GROMACS .gro file of C-alpha atoms in nm:
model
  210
    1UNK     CA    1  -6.004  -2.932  -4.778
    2UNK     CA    2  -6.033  -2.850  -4.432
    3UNK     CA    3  -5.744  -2.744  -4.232
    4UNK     CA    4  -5.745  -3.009  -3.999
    5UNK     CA    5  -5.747  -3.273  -4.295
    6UNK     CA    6  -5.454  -3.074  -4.486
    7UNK     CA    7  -5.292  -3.086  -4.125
    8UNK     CA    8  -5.362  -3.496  -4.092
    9UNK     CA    9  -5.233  -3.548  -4.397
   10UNK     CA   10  -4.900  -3.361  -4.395
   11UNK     CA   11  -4.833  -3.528  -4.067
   12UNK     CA   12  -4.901  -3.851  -4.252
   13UNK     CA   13  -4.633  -3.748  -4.532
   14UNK     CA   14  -4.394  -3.682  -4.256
   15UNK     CA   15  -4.436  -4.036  -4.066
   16UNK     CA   16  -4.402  -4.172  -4.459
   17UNK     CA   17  -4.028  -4.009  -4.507
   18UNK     CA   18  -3.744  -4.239  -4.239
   19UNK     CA   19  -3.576  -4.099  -3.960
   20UNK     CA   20  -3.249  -3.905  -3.992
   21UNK     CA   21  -3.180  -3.924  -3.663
   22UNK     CA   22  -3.329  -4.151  -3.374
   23UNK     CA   23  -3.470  -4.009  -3.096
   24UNK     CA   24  -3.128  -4.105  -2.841
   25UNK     CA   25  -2.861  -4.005  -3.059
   26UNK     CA   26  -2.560  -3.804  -2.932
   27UNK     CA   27  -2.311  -3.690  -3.151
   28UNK     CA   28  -1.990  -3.788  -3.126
   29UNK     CA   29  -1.792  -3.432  -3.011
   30UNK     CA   30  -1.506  -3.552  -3.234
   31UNK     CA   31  -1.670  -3.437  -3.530
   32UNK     CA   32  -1.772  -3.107  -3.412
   33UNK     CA   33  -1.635  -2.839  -3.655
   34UNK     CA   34  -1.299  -2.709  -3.557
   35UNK     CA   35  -1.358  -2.359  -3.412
   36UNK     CA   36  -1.037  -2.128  -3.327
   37UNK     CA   37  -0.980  -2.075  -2.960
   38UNK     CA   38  -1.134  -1.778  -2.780
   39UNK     CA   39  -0.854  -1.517  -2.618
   40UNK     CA   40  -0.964  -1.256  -2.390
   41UNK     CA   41  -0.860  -0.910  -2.472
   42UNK     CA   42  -0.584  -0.755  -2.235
   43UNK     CA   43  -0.723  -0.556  -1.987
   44UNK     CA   44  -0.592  -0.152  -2.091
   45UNK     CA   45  -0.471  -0.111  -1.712
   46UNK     CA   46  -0.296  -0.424  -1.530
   47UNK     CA   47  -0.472  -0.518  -1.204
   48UNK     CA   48  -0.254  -0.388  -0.911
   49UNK     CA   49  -0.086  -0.643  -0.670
   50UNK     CA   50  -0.140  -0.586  -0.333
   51UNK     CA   51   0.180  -0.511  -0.184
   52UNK     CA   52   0.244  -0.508   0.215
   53UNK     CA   53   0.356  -0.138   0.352
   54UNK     CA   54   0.592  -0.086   0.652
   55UNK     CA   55   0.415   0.113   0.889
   56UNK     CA   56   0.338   0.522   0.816
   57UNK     CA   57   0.368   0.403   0.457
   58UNK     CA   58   0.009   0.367   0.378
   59UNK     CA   59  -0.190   0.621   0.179
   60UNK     CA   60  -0.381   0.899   0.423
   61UNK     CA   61  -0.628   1.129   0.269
   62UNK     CA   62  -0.726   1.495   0.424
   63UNK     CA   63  -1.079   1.489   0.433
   64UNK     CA   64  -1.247   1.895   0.438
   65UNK     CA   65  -1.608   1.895   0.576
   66UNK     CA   66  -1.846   2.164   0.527
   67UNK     CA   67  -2.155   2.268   0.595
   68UNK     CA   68  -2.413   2.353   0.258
   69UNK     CA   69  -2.635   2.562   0.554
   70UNK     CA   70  -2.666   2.673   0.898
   71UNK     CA   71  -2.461   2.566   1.184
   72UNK     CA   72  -2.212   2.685   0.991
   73UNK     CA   73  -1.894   2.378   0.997
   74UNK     CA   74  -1.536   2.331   0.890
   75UNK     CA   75  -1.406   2.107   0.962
   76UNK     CA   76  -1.069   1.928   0.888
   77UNK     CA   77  -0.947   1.571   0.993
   78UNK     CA   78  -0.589   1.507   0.831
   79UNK     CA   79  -0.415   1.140   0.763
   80UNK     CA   80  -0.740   0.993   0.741
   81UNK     CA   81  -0.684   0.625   0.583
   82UNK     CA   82  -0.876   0.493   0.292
   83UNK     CA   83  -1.093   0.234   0.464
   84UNK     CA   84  -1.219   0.530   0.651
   85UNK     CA   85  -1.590   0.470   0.658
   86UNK     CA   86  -1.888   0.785   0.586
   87UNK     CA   87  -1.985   0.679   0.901
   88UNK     CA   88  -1.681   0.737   1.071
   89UNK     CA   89  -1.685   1.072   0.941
   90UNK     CA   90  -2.040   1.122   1.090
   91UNK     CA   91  -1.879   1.032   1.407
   92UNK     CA   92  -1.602   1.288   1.415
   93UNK     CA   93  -1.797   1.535   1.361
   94UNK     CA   94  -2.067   1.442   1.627
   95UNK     CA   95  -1.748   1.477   1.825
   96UNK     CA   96  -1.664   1.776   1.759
   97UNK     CA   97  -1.987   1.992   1.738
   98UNK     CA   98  -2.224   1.749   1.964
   99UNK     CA   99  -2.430   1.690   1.668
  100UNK     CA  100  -2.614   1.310   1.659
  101UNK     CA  101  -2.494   1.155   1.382
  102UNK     CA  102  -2.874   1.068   1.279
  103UNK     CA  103  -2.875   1.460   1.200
  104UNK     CA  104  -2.588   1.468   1.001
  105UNK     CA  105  -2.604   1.387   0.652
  106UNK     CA  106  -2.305   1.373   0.401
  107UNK     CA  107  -2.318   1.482   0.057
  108UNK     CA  108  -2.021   1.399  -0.214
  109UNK     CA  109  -2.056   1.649  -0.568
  110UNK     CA  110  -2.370   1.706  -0.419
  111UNK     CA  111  -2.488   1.353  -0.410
  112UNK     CA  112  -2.629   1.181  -0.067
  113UNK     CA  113  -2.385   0.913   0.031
  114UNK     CA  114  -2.461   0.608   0.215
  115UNK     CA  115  -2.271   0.492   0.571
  116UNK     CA  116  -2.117   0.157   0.451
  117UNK     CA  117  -1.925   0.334   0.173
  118UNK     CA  118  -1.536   0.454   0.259
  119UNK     CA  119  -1.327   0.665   0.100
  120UNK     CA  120  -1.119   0.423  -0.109
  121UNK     CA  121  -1.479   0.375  -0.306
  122UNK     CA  122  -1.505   0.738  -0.380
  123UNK     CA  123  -1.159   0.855  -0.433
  124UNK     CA  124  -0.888   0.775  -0.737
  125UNK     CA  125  -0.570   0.669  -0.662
  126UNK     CA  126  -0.355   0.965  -0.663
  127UNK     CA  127  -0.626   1.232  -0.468
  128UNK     CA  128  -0.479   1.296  -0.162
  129UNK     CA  129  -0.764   1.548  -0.014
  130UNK     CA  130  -1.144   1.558  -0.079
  131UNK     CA  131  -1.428   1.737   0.042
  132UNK     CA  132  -1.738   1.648   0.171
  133UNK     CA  133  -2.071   1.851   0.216
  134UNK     CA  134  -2.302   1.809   0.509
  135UNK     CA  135  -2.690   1.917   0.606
  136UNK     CA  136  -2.802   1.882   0.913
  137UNK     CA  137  -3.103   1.830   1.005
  138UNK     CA  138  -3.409   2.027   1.219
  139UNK     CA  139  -3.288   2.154   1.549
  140UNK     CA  140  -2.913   2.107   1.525
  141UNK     CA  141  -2.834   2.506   1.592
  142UNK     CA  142  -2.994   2.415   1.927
  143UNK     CA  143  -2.801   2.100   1.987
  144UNK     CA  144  -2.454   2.274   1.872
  145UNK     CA  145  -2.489   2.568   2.093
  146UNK     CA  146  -2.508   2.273   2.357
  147UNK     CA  147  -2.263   2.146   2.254
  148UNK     CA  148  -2.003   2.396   2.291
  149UNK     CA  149  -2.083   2.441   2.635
  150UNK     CA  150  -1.969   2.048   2.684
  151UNK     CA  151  -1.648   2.077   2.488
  152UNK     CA  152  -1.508   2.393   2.722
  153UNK     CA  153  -1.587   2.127   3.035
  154UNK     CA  154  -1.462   1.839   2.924
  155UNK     CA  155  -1.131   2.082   2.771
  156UNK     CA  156  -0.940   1.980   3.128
  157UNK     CA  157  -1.039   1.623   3.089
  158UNK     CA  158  -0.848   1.571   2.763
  159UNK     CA  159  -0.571   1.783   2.888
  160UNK     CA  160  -0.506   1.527   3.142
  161UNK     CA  161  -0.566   1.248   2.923
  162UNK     CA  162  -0.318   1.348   2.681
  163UNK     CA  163  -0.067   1.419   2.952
  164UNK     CA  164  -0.109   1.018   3.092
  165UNK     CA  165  -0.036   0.923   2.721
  166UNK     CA  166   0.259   0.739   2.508
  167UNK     CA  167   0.509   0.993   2.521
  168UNK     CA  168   0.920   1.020   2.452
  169UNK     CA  169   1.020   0.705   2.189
  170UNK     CA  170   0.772   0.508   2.252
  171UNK     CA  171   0.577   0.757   2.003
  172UNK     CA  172   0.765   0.640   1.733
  173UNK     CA  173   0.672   0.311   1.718
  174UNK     CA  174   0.316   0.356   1.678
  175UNK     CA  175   0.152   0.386   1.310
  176UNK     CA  176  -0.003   0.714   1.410
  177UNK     CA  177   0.301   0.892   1.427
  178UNK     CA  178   0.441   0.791   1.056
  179UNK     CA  179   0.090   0.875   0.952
  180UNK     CA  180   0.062   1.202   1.063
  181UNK     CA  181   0.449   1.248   1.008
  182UNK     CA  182   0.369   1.153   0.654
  183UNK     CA  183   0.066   1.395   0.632
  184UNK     CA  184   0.236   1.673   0.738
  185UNK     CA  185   0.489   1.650   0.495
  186UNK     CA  186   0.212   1.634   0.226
  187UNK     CA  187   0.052   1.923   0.308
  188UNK     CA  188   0.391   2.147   0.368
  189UNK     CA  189   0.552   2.016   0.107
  190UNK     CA  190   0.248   2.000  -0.160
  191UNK     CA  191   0.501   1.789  -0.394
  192UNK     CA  192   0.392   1.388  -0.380
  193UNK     CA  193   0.769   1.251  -0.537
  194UNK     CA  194   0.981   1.501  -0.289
  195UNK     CA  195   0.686   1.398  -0.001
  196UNK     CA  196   0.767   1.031  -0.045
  197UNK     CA  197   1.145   1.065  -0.092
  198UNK     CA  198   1.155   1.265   0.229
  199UNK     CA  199   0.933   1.035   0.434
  200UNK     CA  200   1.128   0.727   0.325
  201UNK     CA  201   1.430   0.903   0.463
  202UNK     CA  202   1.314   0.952   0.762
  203UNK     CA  203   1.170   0.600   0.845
  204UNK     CA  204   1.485   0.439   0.711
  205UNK     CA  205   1.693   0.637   0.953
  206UNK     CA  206   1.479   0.564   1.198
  207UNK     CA  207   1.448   0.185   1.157
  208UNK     CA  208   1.830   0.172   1.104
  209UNK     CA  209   1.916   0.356   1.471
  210UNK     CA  210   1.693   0.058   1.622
   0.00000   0.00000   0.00000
């Protein structure tokens, strides 16, 4: 027997035996089995609520830049906030050296890291400092030693521009004072409990005498 005829002919016993079910039946979910319901483990750390902070209150980071080669950098840039972008690191320290920020690249444990991310994305939530590597690339030496030449003439400039700025009270009701106030604090005290007691103090007092 050929295998097309066995093939035929099994088909034909199949046709033979009646339908079981026809070809638009649907199943009536009532008689599904009865299946126990499905309970998603507990997460092993609850998600944190985002809470609102006064102003000053809001978690500053002191960010410690260094250079892995020539021009040799250090540079420091305290209360620092955690949606502080790579990018805007790039930019202070164009600022500060005259370096293009195109030549500047930023490594974290060694590791290239890109513009967009910011420091909440590499940092846990009780670091209160990190450190950054940078390389910069051909013919920054040149452009530094430029560089410092601009800085000592536009030194009067920013002399006068801080003189013309919010002085007296008014100081205290900006978010850049409780930030650094708080950052200072941090890095005198180098205790985070005693740190926050002494900072809450403060803005208390301060918010009570308004």
């Amino acid at each position: 027997m050929s295998e097309v005829t066995f093939a035929k002919s099994f088909l034909a016993a199949l046709d033979s035996r009646p339908q079981k079910l026809s070809a638009d039946h649907v199943e009536d979910p009532k008689n599904y089995p009865a299946r126990p319901p499905y309970i998603l483990p507990k997460m092993p750390k609850a998600m944190s609520k985002a809470v609102k902070l006064a102003p000053g209150q809001e978690r500053s980071v002191t960010v410690h830049i260094k250079s892995l080669r020539n021009p040799p950098l250090d540079i420091r840039l305290s209360s620092q906030p955690l949606n502080t972008s790579i990018l805007d690191l790039k930019s202070s320290v164009s600022s500060e050296t005259s370096i293009p920020t195109d030549k500047i690249k930023v490594l974290y444990k060694k590791k290239p890291v890109s513009d967009s991310k910011v420091l909440k994305d590499l940092l846990g939530d009780d670091e209160t400092s990190v450190e950054f590597s940078v390389m910069v690339l051909g013919g920054a030496a040149a452009v530094v030693a430029a560089g410092g030449a601009k800085a000592e003439e536009k030194e009067p400039a920013a002399a006068a521009a801080v003189a013309q700025g919010v002085s007296g009270e008014a100081v205290l009701a900006t978010d850049a004072f409780w930030t650094d106030l708080r950052g200072f604090l941090s890095q005198r005290i180098r205790d985070e409990k005693i740190t926050e007691e002494l900072f809450a103090k403060f803005l208390s007092s301060w918010e009570s005498s308004r």
